[in-house]
């Protein structure tokens, strides 16, 4: 017999609406890099939405401490390799270029630019392909570091854990893992 799994959801208030003109597309890129930054973490969902980014995984209760340790390190002390950044950046650049020529994206971008004329970049369709595709690895790393320091902070995050667990034991694990980080933001 197997024991029921824990469902762990880590959510950060860092979505498309957090983007600026110069960071359009990078919040989505950050969530994709985050998803692949720790091979031992296998997410069921890792997505960037309008107002947040959300990461969901399940694990056996016996693995909770290990998973929470890895997840907190990924969130608050990320180590993104150049290879991972470059791989995900190229994938997203190809997607942005392909979308830029799509009629649906063209229509959505036109609507967003009219409806949200003050800040069209705060939407998924607001990534300007020619500028995004010219970004260098160093420029990309600088923007990703800024997102990490400014948005991926304990004060801007929420952790939801559900399953057949003792709430005091889980709270203790959270204090030992996520609780050991602090940010001035």
mmCIF file of C-alpha atoms in Angstrom:
data_model
loop_
_atom_site.group_PDB
_atom_site.id
_atom_site.type_symbol
_atom_site.label_atom_id
_atom_site.label_comp_id
_atom_site.label_asym_id
_atom_site.label_seq_id
_atom_site.Cartn_x
_atom_site.Cartn_y
_atom_site.Cartn_z
ATOM 1 C CA UNK A 1 0.000 0.000 0.000
ATOM 2 C CA UNK A 2 1.255 3.446 -0.778
ATOM 3 C CA UNK A 3 0.759 6.522 1.364
ATOM 4 C CA UNK A 4 -1.200 9.511 0.028
ATOM 5 C CA UNK A 5 0.863 12.212 -1.630
ATOM 6 C CA UNK A 6 1.327 15.774 -0.497
ATOM 7 C CA UNK A 7 0.397 18.532 -2.909
ATOM 8 C CA UNK A 8 2.733 21.509 -2.655
ATOM 9 C CA UNK A 9 1.964 24.768 -4.426
ATOM 10 C CA UNK A 10 4.393 27.665 -4.414
ATOM 11 C CA UNK A 11 2.916 30.903 -5.756
ATOM 12 C CA UNK A 12 4.704 34.195 -6.353
ATOM 13 C CA UNK A 13 3.018 37.515 -7.050
ATOM 14 C CA UNK A 14 5.107 37.930 -10.209
ATOM 15 C CA UNK A 15 3.137 37.629 -13.427
ATOM 16 C CA UNK A 16 2.696 39.484 -16.689
ATOM 17 C CA UNK A 17 1.209 42.482 -14.890
ATOM 18 C CA UNK A 18 4.545 42.910 -13.068
ATOM 19 C CA UNK A 19 6.414 43.415 -16.342
ATOM 20 C CA UNK A 20 7.825 46.697 -17.550
ATOM 21 C CA UNK A 21 8.643 47.659 -21.118
ATOM 22 C CA UNK A 22 12.194 46.403 -20.640
ATOM 23 C CA UNK A 23 11.217 43.156 -18.868
ATOM 24 C CA UNK A 24 8.337 42.074 -21.142
ATOM 25 C CA UNK A 25 8.623 38.324 -21.660
ATOM 26 C CA UNK A 26 11.111 37.790 -18.866
ATOM 27 C CA UNK A 27 8.607 36.823 -16.178
ATOM 28 C CA UNK A 28 7.438 33.981 -18.407
ATOM 29 C CA UNK A 29 11.068 33.094 -19.115
ATOM 30 C CA UNK A 30 11.828 33.142 -15.386
ATOM 31 C CA UNK A 31 9.035 30.669 -14.648
ATOM 32 C CA UNK A 32 10.311 28.319 -17.365
ATOM 33 C CA UNK A 33 13.867 28.478 -16.075
ATOM 34 C CA UNK A 34 12.667 28.040 -12.493
ATOM 35 C CA UNK A 35 10.797 24.902 -13.555
ATOM 36 C CA UNK A 36 13.986 23.285 -14.867
ATOM 37 C CA UNK A 37 16.564 24.739 -12.462
ATOM 38 C CA UNK A 38 16.485 21.834 -9.974
ATOM 39 C CA UNK A 39 16.307 18.438 -11.716
ATOM 40 C CA UNK A 40 15.045 16.723 -8.543
ATOM 41 C CA UNK A 41 11.906 18.891 -8.595
ATOM 42 C CA UNK A 42 9.359 17.590 -11.080
ATOM 43 C CA UNK A 43 6.522 20.089 -11.362
ATOM 44 C CA UNK A 44 3.044 19.099 -12.438
ATOM 45 C CA UNK A 45 2.512 22.719 -13.396
ATOM 46 C CA UNK A 46 4.847 25.680 -13.680
ATOM 47 C CA UNK A 47 3.104 28.652 -15.235
ATOM 48 C CA UNK A 48 3.231 32.412 -15.448
ATOM 49 C CA UNK A 49 -0.189 34.046 -15.316
ATOM 50 C CA UNK A 50 -1.373 37.637 -15.364
ATOM 51 C CA UNK A 51 -0.872 38.323 -11.671
ATOM 52 C CA UNK A 52 1.312 35.450 -10.447
ATOM 53 C CA UNK A 53 3.550 32.510 -11.228
ATOM 54 C CA UNK A 54 2.565 29.142 -9.829
ATOM 55 C CA UNK A 55 4.518 25.950 -9.278
ATOM 56 C CA UNK A 56 2.792 22.708 -8.254
ATOM 57 C CA UNK A 57 4.297 19.357 -7.358
ATOM 58 C CA UNK A 58 3.367 16.265 -5.413
ATOM 59 C CA UNK A 59 5.558 14.155 -3.186
ATOM 60 C CA UNK A 60 5.462 11.392 -0.648
ATOM 61 C CA UNK A 61 5.282 12.738 2.926
ATOM 62 C CA UNK A 62 8.639 11.071 3.640
ATOM 63 C CA UNK A 63 10.235 13.341 0.980
ATOM 64 C CA UNK A 64 8.641 16.583 2.217
ATOM 65 C CA UNK A 65 11.744 17.969 3.946
ATOM 66 C CA UNK A 66 13.966 17.303 0.926
ATOM 67 C CA UNK A 67 11.433 18.791 -1.505
ATOM 68 C CA UNK A 68 10.775 21.872 0.646
ATOM 69 C CA UNK A 69 14.522 22.424 1.023
ATOM 70 C CA UNK A 70 15.078 22.232 -2.743
ATOM 71 C CA UNK A 71 12.027 24.368 -3.495
ATOM 72 C CA UNK A 72 13.028 27.100 -1.038
ATOM 73 C CA UNK A 73 16.565 27.160 -2.440
ATOM 74 C CA UNK A 74 15.199 27.399 -5.996
ATOM 75 C CA UNK A 75 12.906 30.228 -4.936
ATOM 76 C CA UNK A 76 15.210 32.340 -2.778
ATOM 77 C CA UNK A 77 18.731 31.325 -3.756
ATOM 78 C CA UNK A 78 18.449 30.334 -7.423
ATOM 79 C CA UNK A 79 21.349 28.981 -9.442
ATOM 80 C CA UNK A 80 20.614 29.260 -13.136
ATOM 81 C CA UNK A 81 23.312 27.912 -15.415
ATOM 82 C CA UNK A 82 24.199 29.733 -18.620
ATOM 83 C CA UNK A 83 23.196 26.603 -20.521
ATOM 84 C CA UNK A 84 19.723 26.563 -18.945
ATOM 85 C CA UNK A 85 19.187 30.301 -19.506
ATOM 86 C CA UNK A 86 20.370 30.051 -23.103
ATOM 87 C CA UNK A 87 18.214 26.986 -23.836
ATOM 88 C CA UNK A 88 15.017 28.475 -22.420
ATOM 89 C CA UNK A 89 15.732 31.926 -23.896
ATOM 90 C CA UNK A 90 16.131 30.443 -27.390
ATOM 91 C CA UNK A 91 12.899 28.434 -26.981
ATOM 92 C CA UNK A 92 10.966 31.506 -25.898
ATOM 93 C CA UNK A 93 12.522 33.659 -28.620
ATOM 94 C CA UNK A 94 11.437 31.100 -31.237
ATOM 95 C CA UNK A 95 7.940 31.027 -29.714
ATOM 96 C CA UNK A 96 7.719 34.836 -29.660
ATOM 97 C CA UNK A 97 8.869 35.032 -33.278
ATOM 98 C CA UNK A 98 6.373 32.368 -34.343
ATOM 99 C CA UNK A 99 3.584 34.073 -32.405
ATOM 100 C CA UNK A 100 4.468 37.445 -33.899
ATOM 101 C CA UNK A 101 3.509 36.130 -37.326
ATOM 102 C CA UNK A 102 0.329 34.448 -36.100
ATOM 103 C CA UNK A 103 -2.967 36.144 -36.958
ATOM 104 C CA UNK A 104 -4.398 35.375 -33.492
ATOM 105 C CA UNK A 105 -1.429 36.993 -31.747
ATOM 106 C CA UNK A 106 -1.585 39.974 -34.089
ATOM 107 C CA UNK A 107 -5.260 40.485 -33.260
ATOM 108 C CA UNK A 108 -4.684 40.046 -29.506
ATOM 109 C CA UNK A 109 -1.726 42.430 -29.568
ATOM 110 C CA UNK A 110 -3.774 45.019 -31.483
ATOM 111 C CA UNK A 111 -6.611 44.749 -28.959
ATOM 112 C CA UNK A 112 -4.221 44.876 -25.990
ATOM 113 C CA UNK A 113 -2.428 47.921 -27.420
ATOM 114 C CA UNK A 114 -5.771 49.761 -27.669
ATOM 115 C CA UNK A 115 -7.430 48.544 -24.472
ATOM 116 C CA UNK A 116 -4.235 48.707 -22.429
ATOM 117 C CA UNK A 117 -2.580 51.551 -24.321
ATOM 118 C CA UNK A 118 -0.731 52.819 -21.224
ATOM 119 C CA UNK A 119 1.104 49.508 -20.744
ATOM 120 C CA UNK A 120 0.506 46.840 -23.428
ATOM 121 C CA UNK A 121 3.667 45.016 -22.265
ATOM 122 C CA UNK A 122 1.829 43.975 -19.091
ATOM 123 C CA UNK A 123 0.160 41.218 -21.106
ATOM 124 C CA UNK A 124 1.436 38.009 -22.640
ATOM 125 C CA UNK A 125 0.876 39.401 -26.129
ATOM 126 C CA UNK A 126 2.888 42.540 -25.316
ATOM 127 C CA UNK A 127 6.337 41.074 -26.023
ATOM 128 C CA UNK A 128 7.896 42.943 -28.927
ATOM 129 C CA UNK A 129 9.696 40.173 -30.850
ATOM 130 C CA UNK A 130 12.440 42.267 -32.540
ATOM 131 C CA UNK A 131 13.629 43.665 -29.192
ATOM 132 C CA UNK A 132 13.216 40.418 -27.237
ATOM 133 C CA UNK A 133 15.167 38.454 -29.832
ATOM 134 C CA UNK A 134 18.171 40.803 -29.620
ATOM 135 C CA UNK A 135 18.779 40.181 -25.919
ATOM 136 C CA UNK A 136 22.204 38.795 -24.978
ATOM 137 C CA UNK A 137 22.883 36.150 -22.344
ATOM 138 C CA UNK A 138 24.435 38.745 -19.997
ATOM 139 C CA UNK A 139 21.503 41.128 -20.395
ATOM 140 C CA UNK A 140 19.132 38.239 -19.804
ATOM 141 C CA UNK A 141 20.960 37.130 -16.644
ATOM 142 C CA UNK A 142 20.844 40.692 -15.282
ATOM 143 C CA UNK A 143 17.079 40.928 -15.825
ATOM 144 C CA UNK A 144 16.497 37.458 -14.326
ATOM 145 C CA UNK A 145 18.591 38.387 -11.262
ATOM 146 C CA UNK A 146 16.540 41.524 -10.827
ATOM 147 C CA UNK A 147 13.286 39.532 -11.004
ATOM 148 C CA UNK A 148 14.643 37.097 -8.437
ATOM 149 C CA UNK A 149 15.737 39.797 -6.000
ATOM 150 C CA UNK A 150 12.658 41.962 -6.372
ATOM 151 C CA UNK A 151 9.811 39.481 -6.861
ATOM 152 C CA UNK A 152 10.840 36.006 -5.668
ATOM 153 C CA UNK A 153 10.944 36.949 -1.991
ATOM 154 C CA UNK A 154 9.319 35.395 1.078
ATOM 155 C CA UNK A 155 7.125 38.477 1.486
ATOM 156 C CA UNK A 156 5.831 38.152 -2.077
ATOM 157 C CA UNK A 157 5.227 34.391 -1.959
ATOM 158 C CA UNK A 158 2.698 31.918 -0.662
ATOM 159 C CA UNK A 159 3.084 28.229 0.040
ATOM 160 C CA UNK A 160 0.109 25.866 0.100
ATOM 161 C CA UNK A 161 0.476 22.270 1.271
ATOM 162 C CA UNK A 162 -2.370 19.804 1.372
ATOM 163 C CA UNK A 163 -2.551 16.136 2.167
ATOM 164 C CA UNK A 164 -2.700 13.766 5.067
ATOM 165 C CA UNK A 165 -0.040 15.450 7.224
ATOM 166 C CA UNK A 166 0.382 16.731 10.715
ATOM 167 C CA UNK A 167 0.075 20.523 10.511
ATOM 168 C CA UNK A 168 2.630 21.095 13.303
ATOM 169 C CA UNK A 169 5.192 18.906 11.555
ATOM 170 C CA UNK A 170 4.654 20.685 8.225
ATOM 171 C CA UNK A 171 4.856 24.105 9.882
ATOM 172 C CA UNK A 172 8.145 23.059 11.473
ATOM 173 C CA UNK A 173 9.491 21.931 8.059
ATOM 174 C CA UNK A 174 8.411 25.214 6.486
ATOM 175 C CA UNK A 175 10.142 27.197 9.225
ATOM 176 C CA UNK A 176 13.315 25.133 8.706
ATOM 177 C CA UNK A 177 13.310 25.590 4.919
ATOM 178 C CA UNK A 178 11.373 28.626 3.672
ATOM 179 C CA UNK A 179 11.628 30.370 7.050
ATOM 180 C CA UNK A 180 15.401 30.591 6.879
ATOM 181 C CA UNK A 181 15.226 33.201 4.085
ATOM 182 C CA UNK A 182 14.608 36.892 4.429
ATOM 183 C CA UNK A 183 14.442 39.737 1.935
ATOM 184 C CA UNK A 184 14.519 43.488 2.349
ATOM 185 C CA UNK A 185 11.744 43.798 -0.246
#
